[in-house]
Short mmCIF file of C-alpha atoms and ligand atoms in Angstrom, two decimals:
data_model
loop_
_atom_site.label_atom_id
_atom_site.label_comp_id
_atom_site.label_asym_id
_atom_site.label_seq_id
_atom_site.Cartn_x
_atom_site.Cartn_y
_atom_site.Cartn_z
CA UNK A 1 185.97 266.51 -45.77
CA UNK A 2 184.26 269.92 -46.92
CA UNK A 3 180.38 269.86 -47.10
CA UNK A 4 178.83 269.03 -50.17
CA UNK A 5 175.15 268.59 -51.61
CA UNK A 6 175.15 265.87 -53.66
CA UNK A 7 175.92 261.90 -52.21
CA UNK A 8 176.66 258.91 -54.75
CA UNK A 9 174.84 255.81 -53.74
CA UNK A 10 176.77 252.62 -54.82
CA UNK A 11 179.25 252.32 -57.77
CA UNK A 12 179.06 254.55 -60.95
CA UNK A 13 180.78 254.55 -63.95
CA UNK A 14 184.05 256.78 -63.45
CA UNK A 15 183.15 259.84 -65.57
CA UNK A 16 179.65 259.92 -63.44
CA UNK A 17 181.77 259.57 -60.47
CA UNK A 18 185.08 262.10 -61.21
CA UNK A 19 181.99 264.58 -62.24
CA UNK A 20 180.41 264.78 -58.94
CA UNK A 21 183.64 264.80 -57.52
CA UNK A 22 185.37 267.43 -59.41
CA UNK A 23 182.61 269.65 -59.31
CA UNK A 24 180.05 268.94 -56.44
CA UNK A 25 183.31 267.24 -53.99
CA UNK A 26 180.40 265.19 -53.85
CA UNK A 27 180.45 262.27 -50.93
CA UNK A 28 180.12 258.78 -51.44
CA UNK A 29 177.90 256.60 -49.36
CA UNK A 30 180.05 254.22 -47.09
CA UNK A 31 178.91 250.48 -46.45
CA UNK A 32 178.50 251.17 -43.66
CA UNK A 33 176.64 254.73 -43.08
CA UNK A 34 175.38 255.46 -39.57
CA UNK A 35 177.76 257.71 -38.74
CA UNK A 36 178.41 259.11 -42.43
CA UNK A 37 174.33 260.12 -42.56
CA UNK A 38 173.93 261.70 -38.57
CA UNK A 39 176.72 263.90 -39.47
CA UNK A 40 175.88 264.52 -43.20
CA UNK A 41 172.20 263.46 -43.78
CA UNK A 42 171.18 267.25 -43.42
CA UNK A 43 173.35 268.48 -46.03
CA UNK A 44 172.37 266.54 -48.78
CA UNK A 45 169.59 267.52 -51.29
CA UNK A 46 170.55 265.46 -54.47
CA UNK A 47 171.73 261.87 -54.29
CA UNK A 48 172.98 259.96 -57.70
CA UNK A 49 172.40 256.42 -57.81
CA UNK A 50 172.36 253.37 -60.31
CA UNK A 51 170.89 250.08 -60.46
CA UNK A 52 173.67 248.55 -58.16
CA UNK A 53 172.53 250.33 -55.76
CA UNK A 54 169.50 250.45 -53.58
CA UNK A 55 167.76 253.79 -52.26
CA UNK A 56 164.96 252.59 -49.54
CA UNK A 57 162.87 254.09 -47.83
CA UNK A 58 164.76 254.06 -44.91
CA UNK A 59 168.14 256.00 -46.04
CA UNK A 60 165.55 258.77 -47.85
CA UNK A 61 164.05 259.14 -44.32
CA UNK A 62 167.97 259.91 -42.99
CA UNK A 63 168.46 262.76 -45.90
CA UNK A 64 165.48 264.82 -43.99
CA UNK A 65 166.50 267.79 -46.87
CA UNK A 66 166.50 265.40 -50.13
CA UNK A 67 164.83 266.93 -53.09
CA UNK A 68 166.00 264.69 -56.22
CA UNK A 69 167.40 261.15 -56.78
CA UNK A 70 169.15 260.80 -60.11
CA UNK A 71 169.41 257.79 -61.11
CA UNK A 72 171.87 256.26 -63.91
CA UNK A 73 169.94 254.02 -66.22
CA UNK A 74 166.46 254.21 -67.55
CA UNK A 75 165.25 251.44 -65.06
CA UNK A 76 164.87 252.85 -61.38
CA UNK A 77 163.13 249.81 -59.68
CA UNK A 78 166.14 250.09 -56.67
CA UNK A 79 164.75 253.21 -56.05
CA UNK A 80 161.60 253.65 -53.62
CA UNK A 81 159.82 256.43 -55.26
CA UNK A 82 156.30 255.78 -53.66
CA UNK A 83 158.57 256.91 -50.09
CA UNK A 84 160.24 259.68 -52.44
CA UNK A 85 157.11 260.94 -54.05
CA UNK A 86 155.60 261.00 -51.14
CA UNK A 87 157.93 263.65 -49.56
CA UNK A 88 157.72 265.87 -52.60
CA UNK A 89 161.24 264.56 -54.07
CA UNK A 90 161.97 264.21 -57.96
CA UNK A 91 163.66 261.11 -59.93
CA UNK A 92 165.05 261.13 -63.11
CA UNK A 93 166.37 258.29 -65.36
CA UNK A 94 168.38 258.27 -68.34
CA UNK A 95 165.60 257.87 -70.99
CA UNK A 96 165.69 257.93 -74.69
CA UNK A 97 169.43 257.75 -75.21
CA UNK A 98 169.99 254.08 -74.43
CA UNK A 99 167.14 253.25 -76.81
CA UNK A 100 169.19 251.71 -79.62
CA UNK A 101 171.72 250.11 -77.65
CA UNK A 102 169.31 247.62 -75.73
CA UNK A 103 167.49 246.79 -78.98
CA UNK A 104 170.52 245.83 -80.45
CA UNK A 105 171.58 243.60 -77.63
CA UNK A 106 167.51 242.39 -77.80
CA UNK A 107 168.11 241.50 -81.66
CA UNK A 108 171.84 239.91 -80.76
CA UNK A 109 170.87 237.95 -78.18
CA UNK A 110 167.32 236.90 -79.53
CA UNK A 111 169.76 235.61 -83.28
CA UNK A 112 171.92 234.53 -80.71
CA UNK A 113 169.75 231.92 -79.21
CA UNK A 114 167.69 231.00 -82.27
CA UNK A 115 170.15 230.69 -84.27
CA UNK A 116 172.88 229.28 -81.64
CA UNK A 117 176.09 231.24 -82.67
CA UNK A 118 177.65 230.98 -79.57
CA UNK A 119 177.24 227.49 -79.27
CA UNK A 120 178.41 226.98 -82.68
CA UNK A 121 181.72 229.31 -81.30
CA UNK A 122 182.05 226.85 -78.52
CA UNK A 123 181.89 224.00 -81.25
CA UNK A 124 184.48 225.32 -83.37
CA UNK A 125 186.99 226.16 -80.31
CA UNK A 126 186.29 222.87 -78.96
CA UNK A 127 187.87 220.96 -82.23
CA UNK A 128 184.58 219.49 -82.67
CA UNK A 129 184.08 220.43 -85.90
CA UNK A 130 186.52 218.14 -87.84
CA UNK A 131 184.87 214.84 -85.96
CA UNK A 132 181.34 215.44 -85.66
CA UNK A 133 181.21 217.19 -89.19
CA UNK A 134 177.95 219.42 -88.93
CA UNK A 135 176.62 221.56 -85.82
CA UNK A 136 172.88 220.58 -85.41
CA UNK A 137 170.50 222.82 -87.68
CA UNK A 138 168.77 225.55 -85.52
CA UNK A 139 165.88 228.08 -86.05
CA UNK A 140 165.40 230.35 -88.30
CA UNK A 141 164.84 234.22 -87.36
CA UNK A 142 163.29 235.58 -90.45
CA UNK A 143 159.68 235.51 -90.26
CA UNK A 144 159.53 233.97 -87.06
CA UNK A 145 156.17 235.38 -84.57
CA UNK A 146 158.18 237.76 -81.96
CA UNK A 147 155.74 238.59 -78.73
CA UNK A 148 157.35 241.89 -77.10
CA UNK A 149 155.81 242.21 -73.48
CA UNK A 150 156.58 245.95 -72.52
CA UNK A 151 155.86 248.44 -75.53
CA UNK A 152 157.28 251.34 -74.14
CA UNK A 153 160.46 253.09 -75.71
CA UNK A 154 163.00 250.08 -76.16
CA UNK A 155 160.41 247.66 -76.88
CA UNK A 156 159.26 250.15 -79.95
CA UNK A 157 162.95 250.18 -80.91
CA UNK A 158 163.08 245.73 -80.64
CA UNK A 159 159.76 245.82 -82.82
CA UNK A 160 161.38 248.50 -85.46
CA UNK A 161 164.34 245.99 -85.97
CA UNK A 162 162.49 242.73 -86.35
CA UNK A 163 160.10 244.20 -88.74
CA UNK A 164 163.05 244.15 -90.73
CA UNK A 165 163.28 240.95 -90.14
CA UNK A 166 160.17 240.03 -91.68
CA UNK A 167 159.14 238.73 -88.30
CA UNK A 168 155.27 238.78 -87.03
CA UNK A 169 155.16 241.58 -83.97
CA UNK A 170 152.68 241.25 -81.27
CA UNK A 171 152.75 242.99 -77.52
CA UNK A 172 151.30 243.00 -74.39
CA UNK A 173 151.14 246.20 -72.36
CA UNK A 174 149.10 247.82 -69.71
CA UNK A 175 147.37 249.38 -71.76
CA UNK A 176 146.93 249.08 -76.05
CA UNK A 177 148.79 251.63 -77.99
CA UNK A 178 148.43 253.41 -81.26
CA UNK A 179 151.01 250.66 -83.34
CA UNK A 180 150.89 248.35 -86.01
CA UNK A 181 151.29 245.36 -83.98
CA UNK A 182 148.60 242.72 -82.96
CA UNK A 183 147.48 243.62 -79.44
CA UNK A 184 147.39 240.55 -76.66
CA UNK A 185 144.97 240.98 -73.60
CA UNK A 186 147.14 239.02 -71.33
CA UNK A 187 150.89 238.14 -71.50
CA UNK A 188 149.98 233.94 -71.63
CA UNK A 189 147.67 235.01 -74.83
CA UNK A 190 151.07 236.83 -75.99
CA UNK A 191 153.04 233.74 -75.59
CA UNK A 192 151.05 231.39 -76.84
CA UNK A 193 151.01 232.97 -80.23
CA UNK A 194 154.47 233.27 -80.12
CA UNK A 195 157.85 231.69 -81.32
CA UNK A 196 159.98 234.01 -79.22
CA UNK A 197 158.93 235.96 -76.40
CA UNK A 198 161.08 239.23 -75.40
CA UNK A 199 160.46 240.53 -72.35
CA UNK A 200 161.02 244.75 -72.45
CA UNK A 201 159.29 245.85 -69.61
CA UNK A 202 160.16 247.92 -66.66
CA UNK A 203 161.01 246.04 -63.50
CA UNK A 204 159.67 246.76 -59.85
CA UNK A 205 156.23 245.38 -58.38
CA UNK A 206 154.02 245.92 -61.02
CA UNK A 207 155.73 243.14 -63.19
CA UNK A 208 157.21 241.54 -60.58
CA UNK A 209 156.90 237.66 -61.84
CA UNK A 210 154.56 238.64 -65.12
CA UNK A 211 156.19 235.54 -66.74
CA UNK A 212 155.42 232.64 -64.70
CA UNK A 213 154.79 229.01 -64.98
CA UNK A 214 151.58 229.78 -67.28
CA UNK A 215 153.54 232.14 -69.48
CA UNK A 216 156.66 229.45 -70.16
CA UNK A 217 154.19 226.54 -70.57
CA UNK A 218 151.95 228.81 -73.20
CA UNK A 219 155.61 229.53 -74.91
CA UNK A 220 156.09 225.88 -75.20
CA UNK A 221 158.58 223.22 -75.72
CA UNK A 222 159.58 225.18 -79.59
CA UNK A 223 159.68 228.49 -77.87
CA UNK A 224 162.01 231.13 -76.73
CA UNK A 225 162.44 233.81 -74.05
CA UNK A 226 164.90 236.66 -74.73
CA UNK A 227 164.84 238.81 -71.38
CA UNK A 228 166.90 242.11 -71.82
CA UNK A 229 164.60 244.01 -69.37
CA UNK A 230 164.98 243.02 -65.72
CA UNK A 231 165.86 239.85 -63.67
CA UNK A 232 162.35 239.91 -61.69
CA UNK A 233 159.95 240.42 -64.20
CA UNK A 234 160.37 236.47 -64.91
CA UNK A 235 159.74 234.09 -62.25
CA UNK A 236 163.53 232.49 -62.61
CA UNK A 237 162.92 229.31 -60.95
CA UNK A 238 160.32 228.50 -63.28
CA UNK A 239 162.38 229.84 -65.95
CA UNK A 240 165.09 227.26 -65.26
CA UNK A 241 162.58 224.58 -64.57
CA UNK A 242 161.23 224.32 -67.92
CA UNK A 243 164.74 224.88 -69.66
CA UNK A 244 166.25 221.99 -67.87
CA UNK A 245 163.06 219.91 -68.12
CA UNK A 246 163.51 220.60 -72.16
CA UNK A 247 159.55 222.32 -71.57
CA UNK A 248 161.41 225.44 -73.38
CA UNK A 249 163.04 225.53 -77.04
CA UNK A 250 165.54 228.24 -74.93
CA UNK A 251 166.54 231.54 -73.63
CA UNK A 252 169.00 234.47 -74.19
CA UNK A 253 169.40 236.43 -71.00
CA UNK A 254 171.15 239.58 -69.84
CA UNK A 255 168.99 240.28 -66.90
CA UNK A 256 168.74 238.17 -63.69
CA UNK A 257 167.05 238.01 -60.20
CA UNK A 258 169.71 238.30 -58.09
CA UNK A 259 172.47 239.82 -60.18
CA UNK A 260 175.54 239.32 -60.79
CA UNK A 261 174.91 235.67 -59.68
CA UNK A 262 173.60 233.45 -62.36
CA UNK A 263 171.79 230.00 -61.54
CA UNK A 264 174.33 227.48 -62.26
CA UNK A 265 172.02 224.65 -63.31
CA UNK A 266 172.02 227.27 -67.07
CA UNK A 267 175.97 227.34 -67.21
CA UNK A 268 175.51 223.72 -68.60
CA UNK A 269 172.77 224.14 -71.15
CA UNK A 270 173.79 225.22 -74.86
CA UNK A 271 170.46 226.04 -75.78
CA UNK A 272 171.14 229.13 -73.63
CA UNK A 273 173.12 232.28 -74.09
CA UNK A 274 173.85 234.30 -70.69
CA UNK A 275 175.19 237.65 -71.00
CA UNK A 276 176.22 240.59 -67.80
CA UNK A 277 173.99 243.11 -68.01
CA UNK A 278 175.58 244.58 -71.19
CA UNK A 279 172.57 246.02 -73.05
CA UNK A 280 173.55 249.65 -72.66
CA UNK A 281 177.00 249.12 -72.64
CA UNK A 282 178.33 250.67 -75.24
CA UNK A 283 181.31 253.71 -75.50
CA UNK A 284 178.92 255.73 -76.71
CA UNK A 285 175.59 255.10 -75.10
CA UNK A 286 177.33 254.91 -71.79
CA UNK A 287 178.91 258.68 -72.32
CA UNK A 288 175.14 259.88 -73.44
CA UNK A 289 173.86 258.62 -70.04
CA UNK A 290 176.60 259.46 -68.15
CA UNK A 291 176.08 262.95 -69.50
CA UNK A 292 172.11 263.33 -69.14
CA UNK A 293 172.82 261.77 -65.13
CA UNK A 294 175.12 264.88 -64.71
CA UNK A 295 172.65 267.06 -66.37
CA UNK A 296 169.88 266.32 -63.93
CA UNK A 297 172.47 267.11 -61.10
CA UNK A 298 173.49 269.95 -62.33
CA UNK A 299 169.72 271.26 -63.21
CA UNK A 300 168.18 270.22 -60.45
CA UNK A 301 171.01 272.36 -58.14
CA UNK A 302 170.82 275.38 -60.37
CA UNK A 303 167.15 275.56 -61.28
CA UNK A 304 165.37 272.98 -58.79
CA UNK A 305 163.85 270.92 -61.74
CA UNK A 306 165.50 267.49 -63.16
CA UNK A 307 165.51 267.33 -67.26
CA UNK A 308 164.08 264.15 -67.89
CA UNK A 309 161.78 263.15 -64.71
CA UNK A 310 160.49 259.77 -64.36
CA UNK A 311 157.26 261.60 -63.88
C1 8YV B 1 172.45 249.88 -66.93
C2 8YV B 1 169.97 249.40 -67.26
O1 8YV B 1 173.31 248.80 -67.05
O2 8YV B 1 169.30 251.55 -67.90
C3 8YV B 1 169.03 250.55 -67.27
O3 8YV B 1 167.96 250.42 -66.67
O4 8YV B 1 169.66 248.36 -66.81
C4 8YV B 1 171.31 249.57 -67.85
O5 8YV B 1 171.31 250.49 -68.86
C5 8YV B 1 172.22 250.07 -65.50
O6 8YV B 1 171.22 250.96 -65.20
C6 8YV B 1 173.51 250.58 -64.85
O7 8YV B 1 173.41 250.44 -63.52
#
C-alpha cells in the first residue's frame, strides 16, 4: 500500500469512493483499525465520511495531523466537531444541492400518509378491492395547517411546496426568521396548531428528542408526523406509543433512531408509511453531492480551505 492523505470512513457511494481512489489511492478505514491507524494515523490530513459512519472523538485523536473531515450529506451529527473544532480542523457538508430532493420526498411522504396511497396500493394488490368495494376515505392535503420544526434550507424548500398547496405554514426554530410563516415559541405550541407536523431539523444533541411525549399528545389523535430529518430528533418510543395506542392520526417516516432497523410493532400499522433513508436519493442529487464531497477534498489539499464549511 503506497501512502496517501486522505482515509474514507465507512461506506460511500461508488463514484465518492473510485474518486478518492483513483486520484488520492486514498485508504479505507478497516473494522477493525488499531493497527491500520499506528501505522497510518500520521499520514492522514483529510478523512471523507458519511452518515453511516461515525467519526468520534477518539479516532480524530489517532489522526494527530487531521485538518478537514468531509462529510457526504448535509447532516453531520456522526461527526464530533466540538473534538474537531477544538483542534483547529474544518467540516464540510453537502449543502444546498440536496435541497429539492428532500422536499420532494417531505411532500411525497407527507400525501403519502394523509392521503394513504400506499395503503390503497396494498389494497389493490391484495384483491381487496372487488370484495370490500371502497378503500376508507382519508385526509385531505389541500389547505390542511402544516407545522415545519427546523426552518433552515430544506424546511424553506417543504414550506415553498405546500404553499402551493394552499396549506397554512407555521415553524418552530431556534430562533424567528424573516418569512411569511406564523412563528411558534415552542415546538408543543407548533403542534398543537397543527394537522401535520414535519420535522426538518438537523440532528445531534441540540434536538436530540425535541418531539416527545408532549409534542405527539399536542399533535393529537387527528394528527400527523412526517419526519424526513433525522431518527433522534423524535423520541421513537413515544412515537410508536401513541401510533399503536391510536393517540396519533399517523406518520410517514424516512428517518429512524437506530437505522437501518425499523421498530417492528409499525410494520403492521397502515396508517404508516416507512421509507430507507431515500430523501436525497436521487441520480441526480446524489452526483451533485458526490461532486461537491470531492470538491472539498480536492480544495482543502490544494488550497487548505473546504468550499462549503459547516461553519
Ligand atoms: C444521505 C442525509 O442519505 O444529507 C443528509 O444528511 O441524510 C442524506 O442525504 C446521507 O447523508 C448519506 O449518508
Amino acid at each position: 500500500m503506497s501512502t496517501s492523505q486522505v482515509l474514507q470512513v465507512g461506506p460511500l457511494m461508488p463514484a465518492v469512493a473510485q474518486g478518492l481512489r483513483d486520484d488520492y489511492d486514498a485508504y479505507v478505514l478497516p473494522d477493525e483499525p488499531a493497527e491500520f491507524l499506528a501505522t497510518h494515523g500520521g499520514d492522514i490530513t483529510v478523512v471523507v465520511t458519511s452518515g453511516s459512519a461515525v467519526v468520534d472523538a477518539a479516532l480524530i485523536d489517532a489522526l494527530p495531523n487531521l485538518g478537514a473531515i468531509v462529510n457526504f450529506g448535509v447532516g453531520y451529527d456522526t461527526v464530533d466537531v466540538d473534538a474537531a473544532f477544538a483542534r483547529g480542523i474544518g467540516v464540510s457538508n453537502t449543502p444546498e444541492v440536496l435541497n429539492d430532493a428532500v422536499a420532494d420526498t417531505a411532500v411525497g411522504l407527507l400525501l403519502d400518509t394523509l392521503r394513504g396511497f400506499s395503503a390503497a396500493d396494498r389494497f389493490v394488490r391484495a384483491g381487496r378491492w372487488p370484495v370490500d368495494k371502497m378503500f376508507p376515505l382519508t385526509r385531505e392535503v389541500s389547505g390542511s395547517r402544516v407545522g415545519i420544526l427546523g426552518l433552515g434550507r430544506i424546511g424553506r424548500a417543504i414550506a415553498l411546496r405546500l404553499s402551493a398547496f394552499g396549506c397554512t405554514i407555521s415553524y418552530h426554530n431556534r430562533h424567528r426568521v424573516d418569512v411569511p410563516y406564523e412563528y411558534a415559541s415552542s415546538p408543543e405550541e407548533l403542534a398543537r396548531n397543527a394537522d401535520v407536523l414535519v420535522v426538518a431539523a438537523a440532528g445531534g444533541d441540540s434536538s436530540r428528542g425535541l418531539v416527545d411525549r408532549a409534542v405527539l399528545d399536542a399533535l393529537g389523535p387527528d394528527g400527523y408526523l412526517i419526519n424526513i430529518a433525522r431518527g433522534s430528533v423524535v423520541d421513537e418510543a413515544e412515537l410508536v406509543a401513541a401510533l399503536t395506542e391510536r393517540r396519533l392520526a399517523g406518520a410517514g417516516l424516512d428517518v429512524y433512531a437506530d437505522e437501518p432497523n425499523v421498530p417492528e410493532a409499525l410494520f403492521a400499522l397502515d396508517n404508516v408509511v416507512l421509507l430507507p433513508h431515500v430523501g436525497s436519493a436521487t441520480t441526480q442529487t446524489r452526483a451533485a453531492m458526490a461532486e461537491l464531497t470531492l470538491r472539498n477534498v480536492a480544495s482543502f489539499l490544494s488550497s487548505g480551505a473546504l468550499v462549503t464549511p459547516v461553519r
